[in-house]
mmCIF file of C-alpha atoms and ligand atoms in Angstrom:
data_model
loop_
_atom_site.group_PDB
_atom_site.id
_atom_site.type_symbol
_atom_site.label_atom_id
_atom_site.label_comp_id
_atom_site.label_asym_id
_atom_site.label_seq_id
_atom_site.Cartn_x
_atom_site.Cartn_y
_atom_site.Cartn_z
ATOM 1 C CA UNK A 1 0.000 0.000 0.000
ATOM 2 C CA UNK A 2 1.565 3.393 -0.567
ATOM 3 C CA UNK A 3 0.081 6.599 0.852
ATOM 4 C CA UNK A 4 1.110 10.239 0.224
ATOM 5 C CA UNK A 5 2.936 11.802 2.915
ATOM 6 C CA UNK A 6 1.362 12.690 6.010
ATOM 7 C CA UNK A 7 2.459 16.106 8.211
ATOM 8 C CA UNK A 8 2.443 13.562 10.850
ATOM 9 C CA UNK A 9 5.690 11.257 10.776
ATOM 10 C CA UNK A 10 9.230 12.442 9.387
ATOM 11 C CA UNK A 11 9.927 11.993 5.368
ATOM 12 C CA UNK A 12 12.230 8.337 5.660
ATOM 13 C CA UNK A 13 15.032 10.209 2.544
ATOM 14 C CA UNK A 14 17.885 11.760 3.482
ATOM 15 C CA UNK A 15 16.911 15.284 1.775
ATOM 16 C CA UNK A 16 20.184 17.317 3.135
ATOM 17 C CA UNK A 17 22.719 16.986 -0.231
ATOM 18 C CA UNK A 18 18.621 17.381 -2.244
ATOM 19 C CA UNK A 19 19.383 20.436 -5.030
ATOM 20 C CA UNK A 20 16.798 23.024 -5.579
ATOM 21 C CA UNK A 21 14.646 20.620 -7.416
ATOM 22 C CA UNK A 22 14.880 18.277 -5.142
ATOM 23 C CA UNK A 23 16.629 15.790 -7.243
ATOM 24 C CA UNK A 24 19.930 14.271 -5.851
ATOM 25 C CA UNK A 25 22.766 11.581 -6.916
ATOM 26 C CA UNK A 26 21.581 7.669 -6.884
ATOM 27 C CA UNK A 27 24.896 6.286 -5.966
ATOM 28 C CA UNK A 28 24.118 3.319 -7.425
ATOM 29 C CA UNK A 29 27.190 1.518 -5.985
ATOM 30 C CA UNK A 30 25.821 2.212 -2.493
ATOM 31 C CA UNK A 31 23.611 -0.513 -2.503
ATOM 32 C CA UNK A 32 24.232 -3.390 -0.117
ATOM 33 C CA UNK A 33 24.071 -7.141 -1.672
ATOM 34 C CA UNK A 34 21.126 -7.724 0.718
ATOM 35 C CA UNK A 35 19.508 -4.820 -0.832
ATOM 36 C CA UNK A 36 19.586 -6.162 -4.574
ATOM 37 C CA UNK A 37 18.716 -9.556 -3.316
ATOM 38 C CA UNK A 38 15.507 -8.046 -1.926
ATOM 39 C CA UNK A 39 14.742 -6.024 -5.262
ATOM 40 C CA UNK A 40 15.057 -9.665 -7.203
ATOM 41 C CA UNK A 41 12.544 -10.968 -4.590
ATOM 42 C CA UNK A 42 10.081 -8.572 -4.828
ATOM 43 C CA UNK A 43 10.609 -8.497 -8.958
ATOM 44 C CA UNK A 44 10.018 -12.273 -8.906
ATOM 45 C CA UNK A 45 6.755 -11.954 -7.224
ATOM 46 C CA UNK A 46 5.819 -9.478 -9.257
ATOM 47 C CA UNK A 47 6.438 -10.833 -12.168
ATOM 48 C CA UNK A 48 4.445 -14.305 -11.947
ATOM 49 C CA UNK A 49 1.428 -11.863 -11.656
ATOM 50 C CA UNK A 50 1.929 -9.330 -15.000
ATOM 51 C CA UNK A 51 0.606 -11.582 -18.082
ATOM 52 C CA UNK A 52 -2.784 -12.545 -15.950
ATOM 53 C CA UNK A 53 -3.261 -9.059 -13.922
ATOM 54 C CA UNK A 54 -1.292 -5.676 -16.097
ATOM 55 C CA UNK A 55 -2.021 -4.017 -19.032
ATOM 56 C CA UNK A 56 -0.871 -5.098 -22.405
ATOM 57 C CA UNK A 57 1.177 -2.051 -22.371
ATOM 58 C CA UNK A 58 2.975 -2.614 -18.824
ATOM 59 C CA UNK A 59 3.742 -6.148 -20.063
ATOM 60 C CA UNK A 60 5.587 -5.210 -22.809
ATOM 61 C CA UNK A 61 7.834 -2.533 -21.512
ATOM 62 C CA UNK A 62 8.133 -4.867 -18.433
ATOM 63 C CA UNK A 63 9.713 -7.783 -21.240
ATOM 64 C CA UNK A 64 11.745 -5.073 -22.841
ATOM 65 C CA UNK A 65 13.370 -3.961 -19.831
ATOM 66 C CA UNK A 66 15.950 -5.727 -17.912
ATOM 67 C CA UNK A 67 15.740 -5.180 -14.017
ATOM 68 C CA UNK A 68 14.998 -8.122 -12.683
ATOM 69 C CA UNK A 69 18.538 -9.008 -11.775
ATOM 70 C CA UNK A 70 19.672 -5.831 -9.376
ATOM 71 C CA UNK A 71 17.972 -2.311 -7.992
ATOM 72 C CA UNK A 72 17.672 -0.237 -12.009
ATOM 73 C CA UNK A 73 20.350 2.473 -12.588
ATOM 74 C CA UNK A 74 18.298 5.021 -13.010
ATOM 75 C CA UNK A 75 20.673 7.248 -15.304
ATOM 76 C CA UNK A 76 20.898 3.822 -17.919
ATOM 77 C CA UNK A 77 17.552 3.354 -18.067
ATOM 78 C CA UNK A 78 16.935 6.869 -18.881
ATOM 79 C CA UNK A 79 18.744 6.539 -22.209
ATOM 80 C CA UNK A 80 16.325 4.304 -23.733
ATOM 81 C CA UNK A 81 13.299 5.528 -22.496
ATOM 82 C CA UNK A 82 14.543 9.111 -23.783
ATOM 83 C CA UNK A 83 14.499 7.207 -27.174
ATOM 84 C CA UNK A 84 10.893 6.009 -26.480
ATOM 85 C CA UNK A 85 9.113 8.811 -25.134
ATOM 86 C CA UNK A 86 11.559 11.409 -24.598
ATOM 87 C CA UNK A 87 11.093 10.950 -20.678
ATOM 88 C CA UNK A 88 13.850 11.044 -18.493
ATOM 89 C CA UNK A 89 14.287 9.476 -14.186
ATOM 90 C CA UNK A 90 15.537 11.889 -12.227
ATOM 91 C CA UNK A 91 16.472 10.784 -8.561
ATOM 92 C CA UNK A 92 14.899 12.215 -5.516
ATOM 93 C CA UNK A 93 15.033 11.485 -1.892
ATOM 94 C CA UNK A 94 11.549 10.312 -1.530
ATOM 95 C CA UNK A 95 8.426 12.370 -1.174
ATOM 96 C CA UNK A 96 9.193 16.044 -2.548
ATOM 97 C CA UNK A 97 6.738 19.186 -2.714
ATOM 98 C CA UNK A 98 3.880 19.468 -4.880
ATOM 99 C CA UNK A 99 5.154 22.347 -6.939
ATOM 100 C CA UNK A 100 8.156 20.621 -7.690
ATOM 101 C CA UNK A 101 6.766 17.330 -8.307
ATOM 102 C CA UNK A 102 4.618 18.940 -10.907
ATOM 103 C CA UNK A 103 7.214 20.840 -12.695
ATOM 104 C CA UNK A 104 9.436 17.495 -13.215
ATOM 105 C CA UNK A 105 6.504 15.976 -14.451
ATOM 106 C CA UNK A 106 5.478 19.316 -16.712
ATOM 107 C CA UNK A 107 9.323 18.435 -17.591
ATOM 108 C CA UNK A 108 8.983 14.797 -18.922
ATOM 109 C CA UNK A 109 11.079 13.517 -16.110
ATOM 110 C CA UNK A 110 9.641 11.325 -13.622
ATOM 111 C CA UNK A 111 11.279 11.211 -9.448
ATOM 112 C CA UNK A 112 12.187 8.261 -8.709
ATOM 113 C CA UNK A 113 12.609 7.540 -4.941
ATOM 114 C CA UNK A 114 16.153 6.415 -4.232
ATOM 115 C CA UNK A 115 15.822 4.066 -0.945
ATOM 116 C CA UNK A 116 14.634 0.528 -0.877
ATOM 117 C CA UNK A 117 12.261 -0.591 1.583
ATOM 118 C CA UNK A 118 13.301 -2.974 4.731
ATOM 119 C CA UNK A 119 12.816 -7.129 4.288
ATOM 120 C CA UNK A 120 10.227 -6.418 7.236
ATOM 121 C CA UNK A 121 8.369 -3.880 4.628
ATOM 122 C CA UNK A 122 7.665 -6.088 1.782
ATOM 123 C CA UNK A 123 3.879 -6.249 2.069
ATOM 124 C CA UNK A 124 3.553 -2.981 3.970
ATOM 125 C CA UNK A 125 5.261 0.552 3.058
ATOM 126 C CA UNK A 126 4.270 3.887 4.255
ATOM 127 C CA UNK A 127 6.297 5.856 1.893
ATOM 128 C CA UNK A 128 6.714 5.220 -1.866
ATOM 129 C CA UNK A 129 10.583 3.467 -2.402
ATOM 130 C CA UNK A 130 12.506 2.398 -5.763
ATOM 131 C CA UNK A 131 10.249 -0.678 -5.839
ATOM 132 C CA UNK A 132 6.796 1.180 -6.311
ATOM 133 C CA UNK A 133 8.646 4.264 -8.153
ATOM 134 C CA UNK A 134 10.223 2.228 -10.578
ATOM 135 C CA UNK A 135 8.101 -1.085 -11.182
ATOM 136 C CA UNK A 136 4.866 0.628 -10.771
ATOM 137 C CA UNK A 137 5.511 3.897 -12.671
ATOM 138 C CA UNK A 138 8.708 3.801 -14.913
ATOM 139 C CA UNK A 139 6.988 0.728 -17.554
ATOM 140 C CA UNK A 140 4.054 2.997 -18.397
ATOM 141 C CA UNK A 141 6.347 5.728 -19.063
ATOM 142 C CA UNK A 142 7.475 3.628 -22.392
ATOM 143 C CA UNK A 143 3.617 3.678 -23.460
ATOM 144 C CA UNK A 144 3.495 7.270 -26.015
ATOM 145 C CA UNK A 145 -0.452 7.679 -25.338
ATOM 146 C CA UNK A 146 0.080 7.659 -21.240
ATOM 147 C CA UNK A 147 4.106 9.371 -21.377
ATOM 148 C CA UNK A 148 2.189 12.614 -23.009
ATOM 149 C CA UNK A 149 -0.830 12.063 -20.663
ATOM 150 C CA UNK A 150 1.508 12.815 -17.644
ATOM 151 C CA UNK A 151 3.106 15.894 -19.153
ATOM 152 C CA UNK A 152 0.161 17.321 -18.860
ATOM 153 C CA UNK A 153 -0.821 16.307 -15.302
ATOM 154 C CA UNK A 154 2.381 17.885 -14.246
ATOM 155 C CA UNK A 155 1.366 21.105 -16.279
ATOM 156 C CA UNK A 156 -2.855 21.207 -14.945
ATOM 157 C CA UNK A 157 -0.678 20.960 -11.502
ATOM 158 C CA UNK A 158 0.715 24.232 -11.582
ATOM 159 C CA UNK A 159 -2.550 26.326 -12.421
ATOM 160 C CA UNK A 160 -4.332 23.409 -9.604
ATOM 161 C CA UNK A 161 -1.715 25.504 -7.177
ATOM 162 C CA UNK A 162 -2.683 28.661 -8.616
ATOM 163 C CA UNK A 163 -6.158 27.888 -8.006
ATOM 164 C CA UNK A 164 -5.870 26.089 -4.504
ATOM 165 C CA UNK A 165 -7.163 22.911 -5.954
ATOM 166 C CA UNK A 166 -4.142 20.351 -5.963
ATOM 167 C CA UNK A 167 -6.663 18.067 -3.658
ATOM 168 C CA UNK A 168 -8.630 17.319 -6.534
ATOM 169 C CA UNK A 169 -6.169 17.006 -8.882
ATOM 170 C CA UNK A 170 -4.543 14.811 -7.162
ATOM 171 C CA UNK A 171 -7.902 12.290 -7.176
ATOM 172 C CA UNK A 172 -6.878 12.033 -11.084
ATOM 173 C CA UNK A 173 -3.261 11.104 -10.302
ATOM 174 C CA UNK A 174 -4.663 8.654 -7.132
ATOM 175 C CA UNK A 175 -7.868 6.792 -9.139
ATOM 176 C CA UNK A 176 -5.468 6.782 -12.705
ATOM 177 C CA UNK A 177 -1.503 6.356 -12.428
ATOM 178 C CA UNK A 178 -1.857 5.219 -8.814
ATOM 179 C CA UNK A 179 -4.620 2.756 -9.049
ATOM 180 C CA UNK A 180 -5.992 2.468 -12.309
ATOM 181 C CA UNK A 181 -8.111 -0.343 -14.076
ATOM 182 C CA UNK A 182 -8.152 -0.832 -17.662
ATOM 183 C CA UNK A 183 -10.407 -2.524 -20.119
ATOM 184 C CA UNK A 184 -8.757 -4.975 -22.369
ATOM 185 C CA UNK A 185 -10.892 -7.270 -25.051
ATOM 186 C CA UNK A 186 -13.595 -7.137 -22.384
ATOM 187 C CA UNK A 187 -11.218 -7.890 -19.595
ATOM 188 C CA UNK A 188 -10.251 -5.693 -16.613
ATOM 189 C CA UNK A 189 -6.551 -5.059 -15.895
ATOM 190 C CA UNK A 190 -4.394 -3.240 -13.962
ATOM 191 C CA UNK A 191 -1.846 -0.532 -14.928
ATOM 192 C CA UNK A 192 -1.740 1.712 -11.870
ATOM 193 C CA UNK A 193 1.877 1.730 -10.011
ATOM 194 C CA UNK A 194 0.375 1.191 -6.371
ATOM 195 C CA UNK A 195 -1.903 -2.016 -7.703
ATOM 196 C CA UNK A 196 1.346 -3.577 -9.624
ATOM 197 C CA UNK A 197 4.000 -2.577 -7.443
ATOM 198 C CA UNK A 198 1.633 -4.704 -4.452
ATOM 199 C CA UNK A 199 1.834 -8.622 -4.658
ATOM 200 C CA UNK A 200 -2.160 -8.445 -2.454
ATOM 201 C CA UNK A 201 -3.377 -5.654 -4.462
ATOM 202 C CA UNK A 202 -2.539 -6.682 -7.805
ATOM 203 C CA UNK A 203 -4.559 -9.393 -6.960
ATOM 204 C CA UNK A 204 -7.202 -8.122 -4.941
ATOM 205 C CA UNK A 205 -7.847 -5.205 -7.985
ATOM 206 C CA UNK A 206 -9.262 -7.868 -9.840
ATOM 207 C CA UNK A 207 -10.205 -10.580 -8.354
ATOM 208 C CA UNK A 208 -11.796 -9.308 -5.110
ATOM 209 C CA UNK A 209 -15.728 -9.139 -5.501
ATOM 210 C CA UNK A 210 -15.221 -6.656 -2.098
ATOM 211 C CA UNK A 211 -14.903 -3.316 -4.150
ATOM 212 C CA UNK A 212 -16.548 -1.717 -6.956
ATOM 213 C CA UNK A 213 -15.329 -1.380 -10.668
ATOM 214 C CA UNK A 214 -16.685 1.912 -12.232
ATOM 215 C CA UNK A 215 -16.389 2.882 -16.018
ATOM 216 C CA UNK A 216 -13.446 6.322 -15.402
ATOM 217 C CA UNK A 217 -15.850 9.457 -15.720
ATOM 218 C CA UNK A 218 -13.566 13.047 -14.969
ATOM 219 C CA UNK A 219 -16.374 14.561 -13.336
ATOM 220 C CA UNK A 220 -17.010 12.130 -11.173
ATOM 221 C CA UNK A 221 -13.382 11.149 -9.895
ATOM 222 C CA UNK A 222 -12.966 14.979 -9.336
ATOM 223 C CA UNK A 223 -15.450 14.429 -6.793
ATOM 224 C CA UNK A 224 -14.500 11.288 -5.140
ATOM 225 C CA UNK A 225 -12.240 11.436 -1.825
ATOM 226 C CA UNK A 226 -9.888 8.518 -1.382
ATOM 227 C CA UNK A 227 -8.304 6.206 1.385
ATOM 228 C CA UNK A 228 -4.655 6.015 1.781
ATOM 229 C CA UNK A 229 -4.016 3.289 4.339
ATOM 230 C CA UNK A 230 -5.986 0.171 2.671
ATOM 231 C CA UNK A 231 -6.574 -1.251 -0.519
ATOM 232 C CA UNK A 232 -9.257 1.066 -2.804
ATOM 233 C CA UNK A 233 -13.150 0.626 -2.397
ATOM 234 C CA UNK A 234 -13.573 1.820 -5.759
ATOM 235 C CA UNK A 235 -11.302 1.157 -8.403
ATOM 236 C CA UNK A 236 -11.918 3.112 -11.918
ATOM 237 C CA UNK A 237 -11.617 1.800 -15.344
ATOM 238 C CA UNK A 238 -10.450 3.564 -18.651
ATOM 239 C CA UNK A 239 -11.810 2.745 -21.878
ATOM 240 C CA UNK A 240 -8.047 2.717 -23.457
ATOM 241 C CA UNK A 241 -5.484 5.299 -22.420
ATOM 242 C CA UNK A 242 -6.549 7.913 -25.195
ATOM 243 C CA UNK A 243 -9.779 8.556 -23.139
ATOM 244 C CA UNK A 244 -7.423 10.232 -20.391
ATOM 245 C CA UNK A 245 -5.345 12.105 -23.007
ATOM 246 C CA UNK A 246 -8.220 13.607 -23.992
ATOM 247 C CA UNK A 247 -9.905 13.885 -20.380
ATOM 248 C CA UNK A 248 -6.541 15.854 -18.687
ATOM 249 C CA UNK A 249 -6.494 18.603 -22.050
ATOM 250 C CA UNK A 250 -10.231 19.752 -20.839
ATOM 251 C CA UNK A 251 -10.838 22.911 -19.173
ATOM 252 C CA UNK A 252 -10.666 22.071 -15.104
ATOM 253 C CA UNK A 253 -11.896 25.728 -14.006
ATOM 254 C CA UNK A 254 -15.419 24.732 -14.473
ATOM 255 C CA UNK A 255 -14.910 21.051 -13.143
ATOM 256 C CA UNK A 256 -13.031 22.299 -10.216
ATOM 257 C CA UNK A 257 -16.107 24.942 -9.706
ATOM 258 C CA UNK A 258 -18.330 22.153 -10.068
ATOM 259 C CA UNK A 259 -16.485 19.160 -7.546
ATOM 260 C CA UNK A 260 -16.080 22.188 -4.976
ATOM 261 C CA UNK A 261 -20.184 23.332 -5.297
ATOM 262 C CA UNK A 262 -21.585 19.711 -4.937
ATOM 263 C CA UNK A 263 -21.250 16.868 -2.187
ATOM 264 C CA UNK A 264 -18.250 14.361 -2.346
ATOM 265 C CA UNK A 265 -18.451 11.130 -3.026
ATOM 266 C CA UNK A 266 -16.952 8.871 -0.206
ATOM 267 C CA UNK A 267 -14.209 6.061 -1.643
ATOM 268 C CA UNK A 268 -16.659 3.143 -1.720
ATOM 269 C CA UNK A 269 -20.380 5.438 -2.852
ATOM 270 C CA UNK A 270 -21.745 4.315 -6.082
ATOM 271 C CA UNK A 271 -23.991 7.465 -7.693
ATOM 272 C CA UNK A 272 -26.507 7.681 -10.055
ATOM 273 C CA UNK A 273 -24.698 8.478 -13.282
ATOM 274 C CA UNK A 274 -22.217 5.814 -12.574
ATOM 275 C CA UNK A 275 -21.514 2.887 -15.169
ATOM 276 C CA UNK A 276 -20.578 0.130 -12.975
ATOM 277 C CA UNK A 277 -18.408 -3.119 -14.324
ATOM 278 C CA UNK A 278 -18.944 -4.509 -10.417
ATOM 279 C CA UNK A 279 -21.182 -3.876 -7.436
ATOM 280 C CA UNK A 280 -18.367 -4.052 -5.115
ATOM 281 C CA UNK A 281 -19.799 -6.256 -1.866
ATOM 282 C CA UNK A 282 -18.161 -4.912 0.471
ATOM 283 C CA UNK A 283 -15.691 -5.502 3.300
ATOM 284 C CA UNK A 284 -17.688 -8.860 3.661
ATOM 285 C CA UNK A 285 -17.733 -9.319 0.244
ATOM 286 C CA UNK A 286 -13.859 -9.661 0.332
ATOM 287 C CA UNK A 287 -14.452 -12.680 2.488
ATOM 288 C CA UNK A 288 -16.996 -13.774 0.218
ATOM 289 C CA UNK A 289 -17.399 -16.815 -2.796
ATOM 290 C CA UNK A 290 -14.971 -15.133 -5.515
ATOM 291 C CA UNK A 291 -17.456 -15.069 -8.615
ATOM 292 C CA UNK A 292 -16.563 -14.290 -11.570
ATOM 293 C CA UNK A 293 -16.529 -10.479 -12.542
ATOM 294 C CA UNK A 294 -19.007 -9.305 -14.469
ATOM 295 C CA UNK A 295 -18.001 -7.031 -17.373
ATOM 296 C CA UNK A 296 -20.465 -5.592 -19.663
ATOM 297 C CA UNK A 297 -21.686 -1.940 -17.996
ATOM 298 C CA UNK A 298 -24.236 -3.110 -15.771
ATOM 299 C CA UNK A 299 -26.905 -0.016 -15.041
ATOM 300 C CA UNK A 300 -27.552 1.113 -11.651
ATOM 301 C CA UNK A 301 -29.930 -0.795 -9.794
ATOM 302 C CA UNK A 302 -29.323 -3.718 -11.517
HETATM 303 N N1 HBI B 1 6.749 13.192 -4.643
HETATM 304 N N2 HBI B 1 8.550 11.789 -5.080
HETATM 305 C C1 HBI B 1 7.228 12.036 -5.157
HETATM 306 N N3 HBI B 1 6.414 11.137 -5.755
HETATM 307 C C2 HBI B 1 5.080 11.352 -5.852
HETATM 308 O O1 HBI B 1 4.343 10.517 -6.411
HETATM 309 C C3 HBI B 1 4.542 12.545 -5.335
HETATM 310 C C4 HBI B 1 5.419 13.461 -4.736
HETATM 311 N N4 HBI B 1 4.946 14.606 -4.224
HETATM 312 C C5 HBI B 1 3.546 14.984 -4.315
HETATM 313 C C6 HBI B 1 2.698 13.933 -4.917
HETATM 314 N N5 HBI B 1 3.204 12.801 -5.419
HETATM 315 C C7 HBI B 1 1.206 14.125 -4.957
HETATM 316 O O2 HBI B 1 0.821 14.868 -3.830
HETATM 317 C C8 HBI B 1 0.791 14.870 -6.238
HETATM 318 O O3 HBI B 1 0.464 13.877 -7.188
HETATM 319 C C9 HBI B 1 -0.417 15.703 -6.018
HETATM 320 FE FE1 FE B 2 3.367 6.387 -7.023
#
């Protein structure tokens, strides 16, 4: 599980040699044995999930990549996804300021948390590390339709601080690049980096008949708070990745106007207008039969 920071424990990175953008070195030949023997551990296991759980897309950068055998060096892999998508890593401490996460991403370069998690960590993490900033976010990067998508997150973020709305902005990045669902020949998958970069999530994103699977609608994820500390109640489903190219170049203003005049939706509310893929059941529900997900749009009340 990975939650945005919180005022109330200290950032884990050591920020003190951070430059003014918060990037730093990656030192690459700091790395204990033990660490890169963890990283292989936690690639392995995520691996064995990709071809039934991720996106087509995620699957192929994954096979095109080659990290599987020792924590990535960020500046190499850089190179060739420069060729790709013209994106670049750049290494950062661990959680850095709005502002200036924005302008790396308005940038095309993506932070990339230096540390790796503890052994005793491996299911649990507070703080984003090199295993959920790198396996969950760096494949999609590769993908053209999703590397331009995220240039323009990072650019909507500097008018959402402007306009005192980063809080709902951010439900885009949280429902989308964190924990996204995506339909594929009728199937659901997973390309968001906190489902794939978590061996129980990846899992539970799919087959778990415990939340609910709703069709991705802009107006209504502006309006939809989220949890931070469990798996997602509601997870939201693109159409293809083209449907939130062309959702992130609207006009917010009115949206933002909109989300702020009307009542929020709580993580696990279904509304009216919703197209649902699955009637989540519930925190029972996750204890339930597994049935089979259904996928054609169901209407509400069905
Ligand atoms: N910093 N390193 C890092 N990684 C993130 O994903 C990140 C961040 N700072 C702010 C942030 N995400 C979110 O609050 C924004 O998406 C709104
Ligand atoms: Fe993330």
């Amino acid at each position: 599980m990975i939650s945005p920071k919180t005022s109330d424990y200290p950032l884990r990175g050591d920020y003190s040699s951070a430059a003014n953008d918060m990037t730093i070195a990656q030192d690459w030949g700091a790395y204990a044995p033990a660490e890169h023997e963890l990283w292989r551990q936690l690639y392995r296991r995520q691996a064995s999930l990709m071809d039934k759980y991720a996106a087509t897309p995620v699957v192929s950068a994954l096979s095109s990549l080659d990290f599987a055998d020792a924590i990535p060096n960020l500046e190499r892999v850089s190179s060739s996804l420069k060729r790709a998508t013209s994106w670049r890593l750049v290494a950062v401490p661990g959680f850095i300021p709005d502002d200036i996460f924005f302008s790396h991403l308005a940038a095309r370069q993506f932070p990339v948390t230096i540390w790796l998690r503890k052994p005793e960590e491996i299911d649990y993490l507070v703080e984003p590390d090199i295993f959920h900033d790198f396996y969950g976010h760096v494949p999609l990067l590769f993908n053209p339709v999703f590397a331009d998508f995220l240039q323009l997150y990072g650019i909507k973020g500097a008018e959402a601080g402007r306009l005192g709305t980063t809080d709902l902005l951010a439900r885009i990045y949280w429902y989308t690049v964190e924990f996204g669902l995506i339909k594929e020949q009728g199937q659901l998958k997973a390309f968001g980096a906190g489902i794939l970069s978590s061996f129980a999530e990846t899992k539970f994103s799919i087959d778990s008949p415990a939340p609910n699977r709703v069709a991705f609608s802009l107006e209504r994820v502006l309006r939809t708070e989220y949890r931070i500390d469990d798996f997602q109640q509601t997870y939201f489903v693109l159409e293809d990745f083209d449907q939130l190219f062309q959702a992130i170049q609207r006009d917010f203003r009115p949206l933002y106007a909109d989300s702020r005049a009307k009542p929020q939706f709580g993580p696990f509310d279904l509304t009216a207008g919703d197209q649902i893929h699955w009637r989540g059941l519930g925190r029972a529900g996750s204890k339930g039969i597994p049935q089979q997900l259904v996928t054609g749009i169901q209407s509400p009340g069905h």
